[in-house]
Coordinates of C-alpha atoms in Angstrom, one line a residue:
X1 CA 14.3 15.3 16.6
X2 CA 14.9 13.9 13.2
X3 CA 13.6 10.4 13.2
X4 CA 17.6 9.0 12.6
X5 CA 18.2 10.1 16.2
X6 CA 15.5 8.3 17.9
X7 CA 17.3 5.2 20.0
X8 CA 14.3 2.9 18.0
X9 CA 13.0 4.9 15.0
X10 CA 9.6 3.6 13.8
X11 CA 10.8 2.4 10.7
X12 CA 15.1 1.6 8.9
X13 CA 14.9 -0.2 5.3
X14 CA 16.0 -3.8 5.4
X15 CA 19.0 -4.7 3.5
X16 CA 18.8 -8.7 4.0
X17 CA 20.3 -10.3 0.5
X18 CA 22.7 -9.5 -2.4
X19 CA 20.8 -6.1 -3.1
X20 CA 24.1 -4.4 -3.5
X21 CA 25.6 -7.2 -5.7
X22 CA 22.6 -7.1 -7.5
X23 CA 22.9 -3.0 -8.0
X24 CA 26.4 -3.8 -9.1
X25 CA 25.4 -6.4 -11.5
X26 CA 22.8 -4.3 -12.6
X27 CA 25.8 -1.4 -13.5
X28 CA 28.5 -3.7 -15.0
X29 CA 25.8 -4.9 -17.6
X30 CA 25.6 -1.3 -19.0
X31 CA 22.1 -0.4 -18.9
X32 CA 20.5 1.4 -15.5
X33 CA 17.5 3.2 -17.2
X34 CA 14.3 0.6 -17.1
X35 CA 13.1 -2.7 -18.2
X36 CA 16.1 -4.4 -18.2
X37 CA 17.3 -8.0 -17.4
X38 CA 16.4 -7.4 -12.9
X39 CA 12.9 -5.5 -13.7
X40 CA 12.2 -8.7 -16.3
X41 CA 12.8 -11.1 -13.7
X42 CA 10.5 -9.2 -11.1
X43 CA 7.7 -9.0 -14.2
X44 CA 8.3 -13.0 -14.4
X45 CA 8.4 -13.2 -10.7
X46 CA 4.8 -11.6 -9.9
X47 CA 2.9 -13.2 -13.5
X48 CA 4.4 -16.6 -12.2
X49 CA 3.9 -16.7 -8.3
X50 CA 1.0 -14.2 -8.2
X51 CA -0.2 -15.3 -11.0
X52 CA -1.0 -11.7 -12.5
X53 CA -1.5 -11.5 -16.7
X54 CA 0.6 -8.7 -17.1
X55 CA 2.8 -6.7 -14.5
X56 CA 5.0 -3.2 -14.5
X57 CA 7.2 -2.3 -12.1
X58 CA 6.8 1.7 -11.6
X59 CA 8.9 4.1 -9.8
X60 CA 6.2 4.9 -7.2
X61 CA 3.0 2.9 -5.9
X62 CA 1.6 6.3 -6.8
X63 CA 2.7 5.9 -10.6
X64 CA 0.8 2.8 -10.3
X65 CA -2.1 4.1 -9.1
X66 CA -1.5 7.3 -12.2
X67 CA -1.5 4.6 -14.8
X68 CA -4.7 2.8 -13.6
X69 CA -6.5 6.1 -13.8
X70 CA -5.6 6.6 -17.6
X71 CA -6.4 2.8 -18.6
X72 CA -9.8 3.4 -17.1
X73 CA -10.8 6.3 -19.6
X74 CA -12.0 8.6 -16.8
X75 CA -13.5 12.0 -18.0
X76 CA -14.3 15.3 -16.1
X77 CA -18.0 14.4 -14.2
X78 CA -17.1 11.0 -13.8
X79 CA -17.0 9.3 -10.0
X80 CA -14.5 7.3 -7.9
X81 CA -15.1 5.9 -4.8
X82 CA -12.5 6.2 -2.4
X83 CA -11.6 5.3 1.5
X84 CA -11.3 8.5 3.3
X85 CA -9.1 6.9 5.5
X86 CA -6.0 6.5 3.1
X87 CA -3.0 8.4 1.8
X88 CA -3.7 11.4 -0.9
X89 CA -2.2 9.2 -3.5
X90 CA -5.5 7.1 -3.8
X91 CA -7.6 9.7 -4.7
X92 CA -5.1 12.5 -6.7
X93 CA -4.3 9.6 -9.2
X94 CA -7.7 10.0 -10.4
X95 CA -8.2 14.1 -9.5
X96 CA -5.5 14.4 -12.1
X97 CA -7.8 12.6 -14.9
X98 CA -10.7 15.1 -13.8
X99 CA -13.0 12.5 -12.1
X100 CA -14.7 13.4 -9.1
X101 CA -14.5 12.0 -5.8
X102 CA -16.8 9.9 -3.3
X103 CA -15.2 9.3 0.1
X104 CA -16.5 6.6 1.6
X105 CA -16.2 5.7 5.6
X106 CA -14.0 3.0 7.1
X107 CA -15.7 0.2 9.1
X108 CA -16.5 0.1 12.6
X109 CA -14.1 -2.0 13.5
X110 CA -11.3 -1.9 11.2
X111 CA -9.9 1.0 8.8
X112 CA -10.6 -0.5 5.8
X113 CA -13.7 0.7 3.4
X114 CA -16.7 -0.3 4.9
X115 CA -18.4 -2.2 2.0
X116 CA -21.4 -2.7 3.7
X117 CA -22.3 1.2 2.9
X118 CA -21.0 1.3 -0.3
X119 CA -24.5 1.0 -2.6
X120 CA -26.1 4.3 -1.7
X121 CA -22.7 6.1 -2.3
X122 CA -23.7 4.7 -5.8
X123 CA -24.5 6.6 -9.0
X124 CA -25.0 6.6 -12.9
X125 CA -21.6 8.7 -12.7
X126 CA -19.5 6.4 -10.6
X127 CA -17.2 4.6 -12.8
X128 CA -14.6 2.9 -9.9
X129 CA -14.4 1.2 -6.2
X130 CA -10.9 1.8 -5.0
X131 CA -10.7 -0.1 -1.9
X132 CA -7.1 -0.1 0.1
X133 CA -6.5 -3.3 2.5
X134 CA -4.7 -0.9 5.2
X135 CA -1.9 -2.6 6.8
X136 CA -2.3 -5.5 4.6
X137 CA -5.4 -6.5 6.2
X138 CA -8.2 -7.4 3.4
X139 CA -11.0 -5.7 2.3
X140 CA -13.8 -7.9 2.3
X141 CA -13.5 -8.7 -1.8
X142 CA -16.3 -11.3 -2.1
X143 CA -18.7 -8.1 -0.9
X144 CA -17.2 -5.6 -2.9
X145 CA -16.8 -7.7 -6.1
X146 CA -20.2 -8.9 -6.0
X147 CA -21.5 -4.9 -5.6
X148 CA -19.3 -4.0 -8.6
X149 CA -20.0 -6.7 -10.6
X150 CA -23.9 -5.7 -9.9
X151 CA -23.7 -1.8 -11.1
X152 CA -20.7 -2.8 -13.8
X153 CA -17.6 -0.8 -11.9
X154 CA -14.1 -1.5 -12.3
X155 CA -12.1 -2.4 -9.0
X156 CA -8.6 -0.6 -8.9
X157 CA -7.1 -2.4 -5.9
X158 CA -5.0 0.2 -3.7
X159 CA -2.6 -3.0 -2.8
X160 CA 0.2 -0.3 -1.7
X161 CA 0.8 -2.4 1.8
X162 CA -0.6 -5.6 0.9
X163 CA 2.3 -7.2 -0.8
X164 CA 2.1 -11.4 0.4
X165 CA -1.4 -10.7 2.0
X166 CA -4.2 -12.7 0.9
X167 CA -8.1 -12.7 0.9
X168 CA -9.0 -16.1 2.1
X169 CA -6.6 -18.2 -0.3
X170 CA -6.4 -15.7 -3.2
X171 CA -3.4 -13.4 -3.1
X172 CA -4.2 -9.6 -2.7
X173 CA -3.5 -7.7 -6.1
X174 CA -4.8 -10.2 -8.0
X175 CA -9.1 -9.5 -7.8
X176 CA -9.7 -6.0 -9.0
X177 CA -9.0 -5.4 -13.0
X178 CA -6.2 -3.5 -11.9
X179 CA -4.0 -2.9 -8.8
X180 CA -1.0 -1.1 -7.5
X181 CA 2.0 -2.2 -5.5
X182 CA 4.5 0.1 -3.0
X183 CA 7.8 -0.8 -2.3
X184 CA 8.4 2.2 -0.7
X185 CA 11.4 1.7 1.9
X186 CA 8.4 1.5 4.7
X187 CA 6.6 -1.5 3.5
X188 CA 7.4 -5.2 3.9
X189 CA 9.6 -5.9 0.5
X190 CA 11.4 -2.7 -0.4
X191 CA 13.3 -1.5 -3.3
X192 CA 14.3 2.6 -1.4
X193 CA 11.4 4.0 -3.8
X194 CA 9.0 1.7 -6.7
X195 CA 6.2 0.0 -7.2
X196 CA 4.2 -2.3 -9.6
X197 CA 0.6 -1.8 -11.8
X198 CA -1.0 -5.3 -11.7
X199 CA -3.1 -5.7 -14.5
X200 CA -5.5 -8.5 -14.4
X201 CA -8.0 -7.9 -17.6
X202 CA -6.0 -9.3 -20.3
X203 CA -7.8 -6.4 -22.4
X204 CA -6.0 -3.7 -20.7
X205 CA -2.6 -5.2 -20.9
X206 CA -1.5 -3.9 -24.3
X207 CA -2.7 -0.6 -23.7
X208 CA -0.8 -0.7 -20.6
X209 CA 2.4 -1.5 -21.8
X210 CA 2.4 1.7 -24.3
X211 CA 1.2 4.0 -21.6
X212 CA 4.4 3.2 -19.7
X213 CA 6.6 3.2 -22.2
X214 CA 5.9 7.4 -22.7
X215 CA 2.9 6.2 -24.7
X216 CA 5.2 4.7 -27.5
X217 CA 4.8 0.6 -28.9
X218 CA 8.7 0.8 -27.9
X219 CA 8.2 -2.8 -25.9
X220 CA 6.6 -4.2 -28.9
X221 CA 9.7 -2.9 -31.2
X222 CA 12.1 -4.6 -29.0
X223 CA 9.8 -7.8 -29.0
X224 CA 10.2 -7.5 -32.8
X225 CA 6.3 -6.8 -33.2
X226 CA 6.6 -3.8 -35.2
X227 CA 9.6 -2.3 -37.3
X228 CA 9.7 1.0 -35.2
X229 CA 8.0 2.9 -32.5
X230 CA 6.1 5.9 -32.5
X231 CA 3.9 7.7 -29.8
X232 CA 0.9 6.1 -30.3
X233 CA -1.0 7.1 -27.3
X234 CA -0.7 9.0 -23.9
X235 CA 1.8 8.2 -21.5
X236 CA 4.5 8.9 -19.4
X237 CA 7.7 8.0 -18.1
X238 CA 6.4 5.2 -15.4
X239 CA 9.9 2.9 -15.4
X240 CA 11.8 2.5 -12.7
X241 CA 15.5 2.0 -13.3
X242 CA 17.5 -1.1 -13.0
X243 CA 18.5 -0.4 -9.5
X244 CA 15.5 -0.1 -8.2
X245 CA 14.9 -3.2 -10.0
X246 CA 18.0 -5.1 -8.8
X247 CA 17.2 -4.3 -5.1
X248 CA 13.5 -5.4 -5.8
X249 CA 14.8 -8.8 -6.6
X250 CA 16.9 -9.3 -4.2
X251 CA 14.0 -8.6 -1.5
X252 CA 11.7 -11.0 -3.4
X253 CA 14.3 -13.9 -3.1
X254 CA 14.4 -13.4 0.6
X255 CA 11.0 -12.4 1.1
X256 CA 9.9 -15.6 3.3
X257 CA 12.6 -14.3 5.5
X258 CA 11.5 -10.6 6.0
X259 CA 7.7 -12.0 6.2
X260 CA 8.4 -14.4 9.1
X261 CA 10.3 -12.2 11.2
X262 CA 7.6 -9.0 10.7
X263 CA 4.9 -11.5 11.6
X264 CA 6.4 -13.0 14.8
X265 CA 7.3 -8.9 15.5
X266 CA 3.2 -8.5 15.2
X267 CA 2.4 -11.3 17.3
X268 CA 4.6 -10.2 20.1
X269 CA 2.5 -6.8 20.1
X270 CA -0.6 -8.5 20.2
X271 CA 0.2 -10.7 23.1
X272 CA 2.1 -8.4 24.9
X273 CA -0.3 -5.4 24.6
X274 CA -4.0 -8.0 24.9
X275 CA -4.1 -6.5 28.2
X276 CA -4.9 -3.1 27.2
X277 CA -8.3 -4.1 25.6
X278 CA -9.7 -4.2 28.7
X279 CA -8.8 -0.8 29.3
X280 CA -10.9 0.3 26.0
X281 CA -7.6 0.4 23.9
X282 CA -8.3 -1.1 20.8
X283 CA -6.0 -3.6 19.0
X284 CA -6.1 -4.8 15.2
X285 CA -9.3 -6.8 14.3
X286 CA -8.1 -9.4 11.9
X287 CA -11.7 -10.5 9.7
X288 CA -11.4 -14.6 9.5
X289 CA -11.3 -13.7 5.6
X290 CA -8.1 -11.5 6.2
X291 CA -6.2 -14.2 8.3
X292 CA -3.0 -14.4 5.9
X293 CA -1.9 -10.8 6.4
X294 CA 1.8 -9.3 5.7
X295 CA 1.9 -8.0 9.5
X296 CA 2.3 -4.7 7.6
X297 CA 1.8 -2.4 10.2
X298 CA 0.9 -3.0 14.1
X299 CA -1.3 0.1 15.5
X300 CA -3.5 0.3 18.6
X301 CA -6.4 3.2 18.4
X302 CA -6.5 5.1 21.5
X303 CA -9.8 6.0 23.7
X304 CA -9.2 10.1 23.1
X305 CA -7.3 12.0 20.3
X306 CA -5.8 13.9 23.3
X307 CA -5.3 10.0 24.8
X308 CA -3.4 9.7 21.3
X309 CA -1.1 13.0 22.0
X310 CA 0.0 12.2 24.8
X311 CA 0.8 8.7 24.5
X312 CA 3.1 9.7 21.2
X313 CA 5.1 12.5 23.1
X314 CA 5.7 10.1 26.1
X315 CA 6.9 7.3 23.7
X316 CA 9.0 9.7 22.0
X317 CA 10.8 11.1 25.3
X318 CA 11.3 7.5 25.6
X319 CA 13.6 8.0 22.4
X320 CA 10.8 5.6 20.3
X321 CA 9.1 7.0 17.4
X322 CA 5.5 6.1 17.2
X323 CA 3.4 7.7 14.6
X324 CA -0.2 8.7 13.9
X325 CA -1.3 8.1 10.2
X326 CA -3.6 9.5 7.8
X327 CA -5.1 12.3 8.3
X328 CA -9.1 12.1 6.6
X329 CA -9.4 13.1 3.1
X330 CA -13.0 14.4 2.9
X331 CA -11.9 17.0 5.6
X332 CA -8.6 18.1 3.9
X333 CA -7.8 21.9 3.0
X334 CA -8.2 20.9 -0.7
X335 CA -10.8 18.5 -1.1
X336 CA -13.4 19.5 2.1
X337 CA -15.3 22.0 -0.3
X338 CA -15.7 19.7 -2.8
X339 CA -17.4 17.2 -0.1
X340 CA -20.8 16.5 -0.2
X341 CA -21.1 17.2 3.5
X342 CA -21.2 13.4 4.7
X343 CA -19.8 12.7 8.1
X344 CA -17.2 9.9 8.0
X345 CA -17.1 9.1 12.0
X346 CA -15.0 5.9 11.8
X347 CA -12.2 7.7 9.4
X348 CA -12.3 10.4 11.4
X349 CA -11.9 8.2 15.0
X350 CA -8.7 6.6 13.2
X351 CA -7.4 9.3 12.0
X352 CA -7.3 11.0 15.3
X353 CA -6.6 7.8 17.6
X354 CA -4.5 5.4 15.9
X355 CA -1.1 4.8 16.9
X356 CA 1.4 3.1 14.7
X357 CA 4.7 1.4 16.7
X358 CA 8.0 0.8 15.2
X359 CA 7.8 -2.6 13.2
X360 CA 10.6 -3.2 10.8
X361 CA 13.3 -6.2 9.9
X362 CA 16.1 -5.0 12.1
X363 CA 14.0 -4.2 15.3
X364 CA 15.4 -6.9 18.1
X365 CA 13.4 -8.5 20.2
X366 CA 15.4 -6.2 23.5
X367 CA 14.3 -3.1 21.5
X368 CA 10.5 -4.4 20.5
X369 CA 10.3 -5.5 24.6
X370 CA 11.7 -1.8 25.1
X371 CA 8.7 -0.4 23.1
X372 CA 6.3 -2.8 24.7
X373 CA 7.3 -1.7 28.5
X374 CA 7.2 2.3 27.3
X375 CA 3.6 1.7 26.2
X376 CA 2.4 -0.8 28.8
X377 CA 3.8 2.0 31.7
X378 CA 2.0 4.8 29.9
X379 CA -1.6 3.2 30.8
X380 CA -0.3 2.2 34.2
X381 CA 0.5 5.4 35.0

């Protein structure tokens, strides 16, 4: 079945404000290629609220993640450190600049990096930590930040689902030098495709402003800054257009609306479903650092990876579409030979065990019961 015919799909893109006025708006002023008047206000919106020195909207999380690779200078030999557990994205952003990647296990208990088993993964080579707060849950950033600030690494924040999530009080995005964004139509403020490079070193701001403008100074000509602009740098074209943009905006003037209803949509699945732990299903673990989460994604993490089979197909001849997620990275066809060998148990356990359930703005509270019965009769039966 295509995932449209599913009675409850696991995910439909939220159209909740004036995003088509703004689209329109965004038409009738005459200019839909990038970094006009709707992506300035989203730059002004995140510097402002987020309080981030510079932001770019992108037209991908992954261009994001591309452009954080060039402004850290990587060469061929040099190391990243990356989750194992996590989409390809994270790690071909910085394949592509020739660096060489460490995969590094999730924690016991939750599929974020586990820091605690980070030093010995550790080299003269390794230039970057890339950790990735999975389902906007936080990594545990005082840790992390205190082991890179020890060996001198940058921190390139994979902040892809964590948009409105925080680390204690500190807003998610905003503690590595640099970090990307997704607004992908699957994540909690959505603009159909996009995302946003956050750059927190005020060093790296200029630089990133020419690589995304093709490598040109072309911002800085329109500022006035210089009397024309000329490729001065790499670069490419990282600019998402005005409708993307426009849409954007109008999701971040309604996001306390989409948050509150995805976070009362999580906390029906974890009261409803608590039962099951004492079956040995496990539910999310939410760290007492990582208490102001986005609700980005509700998943339980089954007791078999045949246990994980079977509870998709019988949710999906329920007509719901449930969904596994990443599979692990150290163990893919075109990174497992390039390995060092390393087990990654915990990656591997989500990988094959975790089960994601439809969470999205339009899901009513008859169709999220709906789900919740289909699940609870599976582990009666």
């Amino acid at each position: 079945m295509h995932p449209t015919e599913f009675r409850i799909p696991f995910n439909k893109p939220a159209l909740v404000g004036p995003e088509l006025e703004y689209i329109r708006q965004a038409i009738e002023a005459g200019q839909l290629a990038g970094n006009g008047l709707f992506t300035k206000r989203c730059h002004a919106f995140f510097e402002s609220d987020y309080a981030i020195h510079r932001a770019l909207l992108t037209h991908s999380g992954t261009a994001a993640l591309e452009m954080a690779a060039l402004l850290l200078n990587l060469q061929p030999g040099d190391e990243v450190i990356v989750p194992s557990f996590t989409f390809t994205s994270t790690a071909n952003a910085f394949v592509l600049r020739g660096a060489s990647i460490v995969f590094a296990d999730s924690s016991p208990t939750h599929p974020n990096i586990d820091v605690s088993r980070l030093a010995h993964l550790i080299t003269p080579r390794t230039r970057a930590i890339v950790p990735v707060h999975y389902a906007g849950v936080a990594c545990d950033m005082a840790a992390l930040t205190s082991l890179a600030q020890a060996h001198s690494l940058a921190i390139v924040e994979d902040a892809a689902q964590a948009v409105e999530s925080y680390y204690h009080q500190q807003r998610l995005g905003t503690f590595g030098c640099l970090a990307a964004f997704s607004f992908h139509e699957t994540k909690n403020l959505i603009a159909g495709e996009g995302g946003m490079l956050a750059i927190n070193a005020p060093e790296l701001a200029q630089r990133a402003e020419i690589i995304w403008e093709k490598g040109t100074n072309r911002s800085a000509f329109y500022r006035g800054e210089t009397a024309r602009y000329q490729w001065v740098d790499v670069g490419s074209s990282f600019l998402p257009s005005e409708m993307t943009a426009a849409y954007l905006w109008a999701q971040l003037q309604q996001r306390q609306v989409l948050q509150q209803r995805r976070l009362a949509q999580w906390q029906q699945y974890a009261e409803a479903l608590a039962p099951l732990q004492a079956l040995g299903v496990e539910l999310p673990i939410i760290p007492d650092y990582a208490q102001q989460h986005n609700g980005h994604i509700f998943y339980l993490i089954c007791r078999s990876a045949a246990e994980q089979q079977a509870l998709l197909a019988h949710l999906r001849q329920q007509g719901i579409l449930a969904v596994f997620h990443y599979q692990t990275l150290h163990d893919s066809p075109f990174y497992r030979e390039q390995h060092d060998g390393r087990p990654l148990p915990h990656a591997h356990r989500y990988a094959t065990q975790l089960v994601r359930l439809p969470l999205y703005f339009d899901l009513s509270e008859a169709e999220q019961a709906f789900v919740i019965d289909a699940v609870l009769a599976f582990y009666r039966s």
